């Protein structure tokens, strides 16, 4: 049975950072709802323009649109043996829709890694984050600087700061996480698939802990 790994955690917890490293290590697809919305926005599609209205004020894109988009992505052949989900699901209806979809594919969610980081650390991480608009790799000016300031190590693209990383929007995103996404911790705990990981450790230590959790999952 194919396993879909879910990375759960507040904005800035390190989901994207770890997803890139884990997917490279295990050779599985990285499915990030935020990255897919941003890709649509860069192409100015209708979906991208709709999502942008929510993203820039720190609100969630409506469930029906998001569920349809991820459903289409998970039906692609590269996901047949599983994938790592980063930023989806984010609400109880999204989690239920994911369970239904995977049941039809004879697959399931396991494990769910909850990256735990306190709010004051999140704000500092997001204010120093720089992202590669080409490959999605994330850097931090203090904790994980690129070799050359402002340039992606891998493809040489000029790094950008995300518009939703302004402190006011970050606070809003953290509130939305607490209200709408944190209930998923209980949802998955009750299904006995939740593993909590201390996301305040170094990037490398978090990666090793996640890899050892994954090695133990049947
Ligand atoms: P999304 O893109 O998913 O953003 P997010 O959840 O807010 O998370 P971030 O990407 O900001 O943080 P991250 O956990 O990936 O941290 P990162 O690894 O970059 O979503 C954006 C928006 O899209 C949402 O607000 C919503 O509007 C919409 N959306 C997306 N999915 C949706 C859904 N399912 N439903 C509805 N709407 C949806 O790390 C952050 C920084 O910290 C980096 O600089 C990094 O270098 C640094 N760092 C990482 N780990 C460490 C460490 N261990 N130590 C020190 N620094 C570290
Ligand atoms: Mg991310």
Short mmCIF file of C-alpha atoms and ligand atoms in Angstrom, two decimals:
data_model
loop_
_atom_site.label_atom_id
_atom_site.label_comp_id
_atom_site.label_asym_id
_atom_site.label_seq_id
_atom_site.Cartn_x
_atom_site.Cartn_y
_atom_site.Cartn_z
CA UNK A 1 0.00 0.00 0.00
CA UNK A 2 1.35 3.45 -0.96
CA UNK A 3 2.07 5.81 1.93
CA UNK A 4 1.58 9.55 1.82
CA UNK A 5 3.65 11.46 4.36
CA UNK A 6 2.14 14.69 5.72
CA UNK A 7 4.31 17.50 7.11
CA UNK A 8 2.21 19.54 9.50
CA UNK A 9 3.38 22.70 11.23
CA UNK A 10 2.87 26.45 11.52
CA UNK A 11 4.25 28.97 8.98
CA UNK A 12 8.03 28.97 9.28
CA UNK A 13 8.23 25.61 11.10
CA UNK A 14 10.54 24.28 8.38
CA UNK A 15 8.12 22.22 6.26
CA UNK A 16 9.53 23.36 2.91
CA UNK A 17 13.14 23.06 4.09
CA UNK A 18 12.65 19.51 5.33
CA UNK A 19 10.41 18.48 2.43
CA UNK A 20 13.14 19.30 -0.10
CA UNK A 21 15.77 17.37 1.88
CA UNK A 22 13.58 14.33 2.60
CA UNK A 23 12.26 14.07 -0.96
CA UNK A 24 15.78 14.25 -2.34
CA UNK A 25 16.97 11.60 0.13
CA UNK A 26 14.07 9.22 -0.58
CA UNK A 27 13.37 10.05 -4.24
CA UNK A 28 9.67 10.81 -3.70
CA UNK A 29 7.62 13.74 -5.08
CA UNK A 30 7.23 16.92 -3.01
CA UNK A 31 3.66 18.21 -3.18
CA UNK A 32 3.40 21.71 -1.67
CA UNK A 33 0.02 23.43 -1.96
CA UNK A 34 1.63 26.84 -1.34
CA UNK A 35 4.21 26.26 -4.11
CA UNK A 36 1.48 25.16 -6.56
CA UNK A 37 -0.58 28.30 -5.80
CA UNK A 38 2.52 30.49 -6.28
CA UNK A 39 3.30 28.74 -9.58
CA UNK A 40 -0.25 29.49 -10.77
CA UNK A 41 0.16 33.10 -9.70
CA UNK A 42 3.42 33.48 -11.60
CA UNK A 43 1.58 32.21 -14.72
CA UNK A 44 -1.38 34.53 -13.93
CA UNK A 45 -3.94 31.69 -14.20
CA UNK A 46 -7.48 32.22 -12.85
CA UNK A 47 -6.66 29.89 -9.93
CA UNK A 48 -3.48 31.84 -9.20
CA UNK A 49 -5.31 35.17 -9.15
CA UNK A 50 -8.05 33.77 -6.92
CA UNK A 51 -5.53 32.23 -4.47
CA UNK A 52 -3.48 35.42 -4.32
CA UNK A 53 -6.43 37.33 -2.85
CA UNK A 54 -6.34 34.99 0.16
CA UNK A 55 -2.57 34.41 0.41
CA UNK A 56 -1.65 38.08 0.59
CA UNK A 57 -3.88 38.64 3.62
CA UNK A 58 -2.80 35.42 5.36
CA UNK A 59 -6.12 33.58 4.92
CA UNK A 60 -6.65 30.06 3.61
CA UNK A 61 -7.76 29.50 0.03
CA UNK A 62 -11.27 27.90 0.12
CA UNK A 63 -11.36 24.13 0.67
CA UNK A 64 -13.18 23.17 -2.55
CA UNK A 65 -10.59 24.85 -4.79
CA UNK A 66 -7.64 23.52 -2.79
CA UNK A 67 -8.96 19.96 -2.55
CA UNK A 68 -9.58 19.83 -6.32
CA UNK A 69 -6.09 21.14 -7.07
CA UNK A 70 -4.32 18.63 -4.80
CA UNK A 71 -6.60 15.79 -5.95
CA UNK A 72 -5.49 16.44 -9.55
CA UNK A 73 -1.84 16.52 -8.49
CA UNK A 74 -2.01 13.23 -6.54
CA UNK A 75 -3.56 11.46 -9.52
CA UNK A 76 -0.40 12.10 -11.58
CA UNK A 77 1.62 8.93 -12.24
CA UNK A 78 4.66 10.08 -10.21
CA UNK A 79 2.52 9.90 -7.03
CA UNK A 80 1.42 6.30 -7.57
CA UNK A 81 3.86 5.03 -4.92
CA UNK A 82 3.34 7.90 -2.47
CA UNK A 83 4.46 11.48 -1.96
CA UNK A 84 5.30 13.98 0.73
CA UNK A 85 2.58 16.57 1.34
CA UNK A 86 3.72 19.99 2.58
CA UNK A 87 0.97 22.46 3.59
CA UNK A 88 -1.94 20.15 2.77
CA UNK A 89 -4.22 19.26 4.50
CA UNK A 90 -4.79 22.41 6.54
CA UNK A 91 -8.41 21.99 7.65
CA UNK A 92 -10.52 19.04 8.87
CA UNK A 93 -12.55 18.95 5.58
CA UNK A 94 -9.26 18.82 3.63
CA UNK A 95 -8.03 15.93 5.80
CA UNK A 96 -11.29 14.03 5.29
CA UNK A 97 -11.16 14.64 1.53
CA UNK A 98 -7.56 13.36 1.47
CA UNK A 99 -8.56 10.18 3.34
CA UNK A 100 -11.38 9.56 0.83
CA UNK A 101 -9.15 10.19 -2.16
CA UNK A 102 -6.36 7.92 -0.89
CA UNK A 103 -8.81 5.15 0.01
CA UNK A 104 -9.80 5.08 -3.68
CA UNK A 105 -6.11 4.77 -4.62
CA UNK A 106 -5.60 1.94 -2.06
CA UNK A 107 -3.25 4.27 -0.18
CA UNK A 108 -3.21 6.03 3.18
CA UNK A 109 -1.70 8.88 5.19
CA UNK A 110 1.16 7.61 7.36
CA UNK A 111 3.01 9.12 9.11
CA UNK A 112 2.01 12.69 9.89
CA UNK A 113 5.04 14.60 11.14
CA UNK A 114 4.09 17.56 13.32
CA UNK A 115 6.98 20.06 13.35
CA UNK A 116 6.66 21.98 16.60
CA UNK A 117 8.13 25.49 16.90
CA UNK A 118 7.01 28.35 19.22
CA UNK A 119 5.53 31.54 17.72
CA UNK A 120 8.43 33.89 18.56
CA UNK A 121 10.87 31.68 16.62
CA UNK A 122 8.50 31.57 13.61
CA UNK A 123 8.44 35.34 13.18
CA UNK A 124 12.24 35.54 13.26
CA UNK A 125 12.58 32.70 10.75
CA UNK A 126 10.13 34.19 8.25
CA UNK A 127 11.56 37.71 8.43
CA UNK A 128 14.99 36.32 7.42
CA UNK A 129 13.76 33.86 4.77
CA UNK A 130 14.82 34.09 1.14
CA UNK A 131 13.27 31.76 -1.47
CA UNK A 132 14.36 30.64 -4.92
CA UNK A 133 11.46 31.39 -7.32
CA UNK A 134 12.79 28.74 -9.74
CA UNK A 135 13.31 25.63 -7.58
CA UNK A 136 11.54 26.60 -4.34
CA UNK A 137 14.60 26.05 -2.12
CA UNK A 138 14.52 28.16 1.04
CA UNK A 139 17.38 29.93 2.77
CA UNK A 140 17.73 32.06 5.88
CA UNK A 141 20.08 35.01 6.10
CA UNK A 142 21.41 33.80 9.48
CA UNK A 143 20.54 30.10 9.91
CA UNK A 144 20.98 28.81 6.37
CA UNK A 145 22.62 31.43 4.12
CA UNK A 146 23.25 30.73 0.44
CA UNK A 147 26.94 30.47 -0.56
CA UNK A 148 26.63 33.78 -2.41
CA UNK A 149 24.26 36.35 -0.85
CA UNK A 150 20.98 36.69 -2.77
CA UNK A 151 21.62 33.80 -5.21
CA UNK A 152 20.34 30.18 -5.18
CA UNK A 153 23.16 27.64 -4.63
CA UNK A 154 21.59 25.15 -7.02
CA UNK A 155 20.43 27.12 -10.06
CA UNK A 156 21.88 30.62 -9.64
CA UNK A 157 18.47 32.39 -9.65
CA UNK A 158 18.14 35.68 -7.72
CA UNK A 159 16.40 34.94 -4.40
CA UNK A 160 13.20 36.74 -3.39
CA UNK A 161 11.31 37.49 -0.17
CA UNK A 162 7.71 36.29 -0.09
CA UNK A 163 5.16 39.16 0.09
CA UNK A 164 3.23 37.24 2.81
CA UNK A 165 6.32 37.28 5.08
CA UNK A 166 5.60 40.84 6.28
CA UNK A 167 5.27 40.68 10.12
CA UNK A 168 1.57 41.67 10.08
CA UNK A 169 0.66 38.89 7.60
CA UNK A 170 2.85 36.38 9.46
CA UNK A 171 0.90 37.06 12.67
CA UNK A 172 -2.35 36.52 10.77
CA UNK A 173 -1.05 33.24 9.27
CA UNK A 174 -0.06 31.98 12.73
CA UNK A 175 -3.55 32.78 14.05
CA UNK A 176 -5.18 31.01 11.12
CA UNK A 177 -2.92 28.00 11.80
CA UNK A 178 -3.98 27.86 15.46
CA UNK A 179 -7.69 28.13 14.63
CA UNK A 180 -8.00 25.99 11.51
CA UNK A 181 -4.99 23.68 11.18
CA UNK A 182 -3.95 22.77 14.73
CA UNK A 183 -7.13 20.63 15.19
CA UNK A 184 -5.49 18.23 12.70
CA UNK A 185 -2.98 17.26 15.39
CA UNK A 186 -5.83 15.61 17.32
CA UNK A 187 -7.42 14.25 14.15
CA UNK A 188 -4.25 12.35 13.26
CA UNK A 189 -3.38 11.47 16.87
CA UNK A 190 -6.70 9.64 17.07
CA UNK A 191 -5.78 7.72 13.92
CA UNK A 192 -2.47 6.80 15.58
CA UNK A 193 -0.29 8.18 12.78
CA UNK A 194 1.00 11.37 14.45
CA UNK A 195 4.69 11.84 15.30
CA UNK A 196 5.79 15.06 17.00
CA UNK A 197 9.23 16.44 16.11
CA UNK A 198 10.97 19.32 17.87
CA UNK A 199 11.43 21.80 15.00
CA UNK A 200 13.71 24.12 17.00
CA UNK A 201 16.69 21.79 16.53
CA UNK A 202 19.18 22.43 13.72
CA UNK A 203 17.99 21.80 10.15
CA UNK A 204 20.25 18.72 9.96
CA UNK A 205 19.06 17.31 13.32
CA UNK A 206 15.40 17.70 12.29
CA UNK A 207 16.14 15.96 9.00
CA UNK A 208 17.84 13.01 10.73
CA UNK A 209 14.96 12.65 13.17
CA UNK A 210 12.39 12.62 10.36
CA UNK A 211 14.41 10.09 8.35
CA UNK A 212 14.62 7.79 11.36
CA UNK A 213 10.84 8.08 11.93
CA UNK A 214 10.24 7.22 8.26
CA UNK A 215 12.62 4.24 8.43
CA UNK A 216 10.46 2.78 11.20
CA UNK A 217 7.12 3.13 9.34
CA UNK A 218 5.81 -0.01 7.60
P1 LIG B 1 2.63 27.85 2.42
O1 LIG B 1 3.50 28.20 1.31
O2 LIG B 1 2.34 26.44 2.73
O3 LIG B 1 3.18 28.60 3.71
P2 LIG B 1 3.17 28.25 5.28
O4 LIG B 1 2.44 27.05 5.72
O5 LIG B 1 2.73 29.52 5.89
O6 LIG B 1 4.59 27.83 5.58
P3 LIG B 1 5.91 28.50 5.10
O7 LIG B 1 6.19 28.07 3.70
O8 LIG B 1 5.86 29.96 5.38
O9 LIG B 1 6.93 27.86 6.14
P4 LIG B 1 7.66 26.46 6.13
O10 LIG B 1 7.12 25.64 7.26
O11 LIG B 1 7.65 25.83 4.78
O12 LIG B 1 9.11 26.92 6.55
P5 LIG B 1 10.47 27.00 5.67
O13 LIG B 1 11.01 25.62 5.48
O14 LIG B 1 10.31 27.87 4.49
O15 LIG B 1 1.22 28.58 2.24
C1 LIG B 1 1.15 29.94 1.86
C2 LIG B 1 -0.31 30.35 1.71
O16 LIG B 1 -0.94 29.56 0.67
C3 LIG B 1 -1.20 30.12 2.95
O17 LIG B 1 -1.10 31.21 3.85
C4 LIG B 1 -2.58 30.00 2.30
O18 LIG B 1 -3.08 31.26 1.95
C5 LIG B 1 -2.28 29.25 1.02
N1 LIG B 1 -2.38 27.78 1.20
C6 LIG B 1 -1.37 26.88 1.12
N2 LIG B 1 -1.82 25.63 1.36
C7 LIG B 1 -3.15 25.75 1.60
C8 LIG B 1 -4.17 24.83 1.94
N3 LIG B 1 -3.91 23.50 2.09
N4 LIG B 1 -5.43 25.30 2.13
C9 LIG B 1 -5.71 26.61 1.97
N5 LIG B 1 -4.79 27.54 1.69
C10 LIG B 1 -3.52 27.13 1.50
O19 LIG B 1 11.43 27.72 6.76
C11 LIG B 1 11.21 29.07 7.14
C12 LIG B 1 12.57 29.77 7.37
O20 LIG B 1 13.21 29.17 8.52
C13 LIG B 1 13.56 29.61 6.22
O21 LIG B 1 14.30 30.80 6.12
C14 LIG B 1 14.49 28.45 6.66
O22 LIG B 1 15.80 28.57 6.12
C15 LIG B 1 14.48 28.61 8.18
N6 LIG B 1 14.57 27.33 8.89
C16 LIG B 1 13.91 26.18 8.60
N7 LIG B 1 14.22 25.22 9.49
C17 LIG B 1 15.07 25.78 10.39
C18 LIG B 1 15.75 25.29 11.55
N8 LIG B 1 15.59 24.01 11.98
N9 LIG B 1 16.56 26.14 12.23
C19 LIG B 1 16.73 27.44 11.80
N10 LIG B 1 16.12 27.96 10.70
C20 LIG B 1 15.30 27.14 10.01
MG1 LIG B 2 6.81 26.31 2.90
#
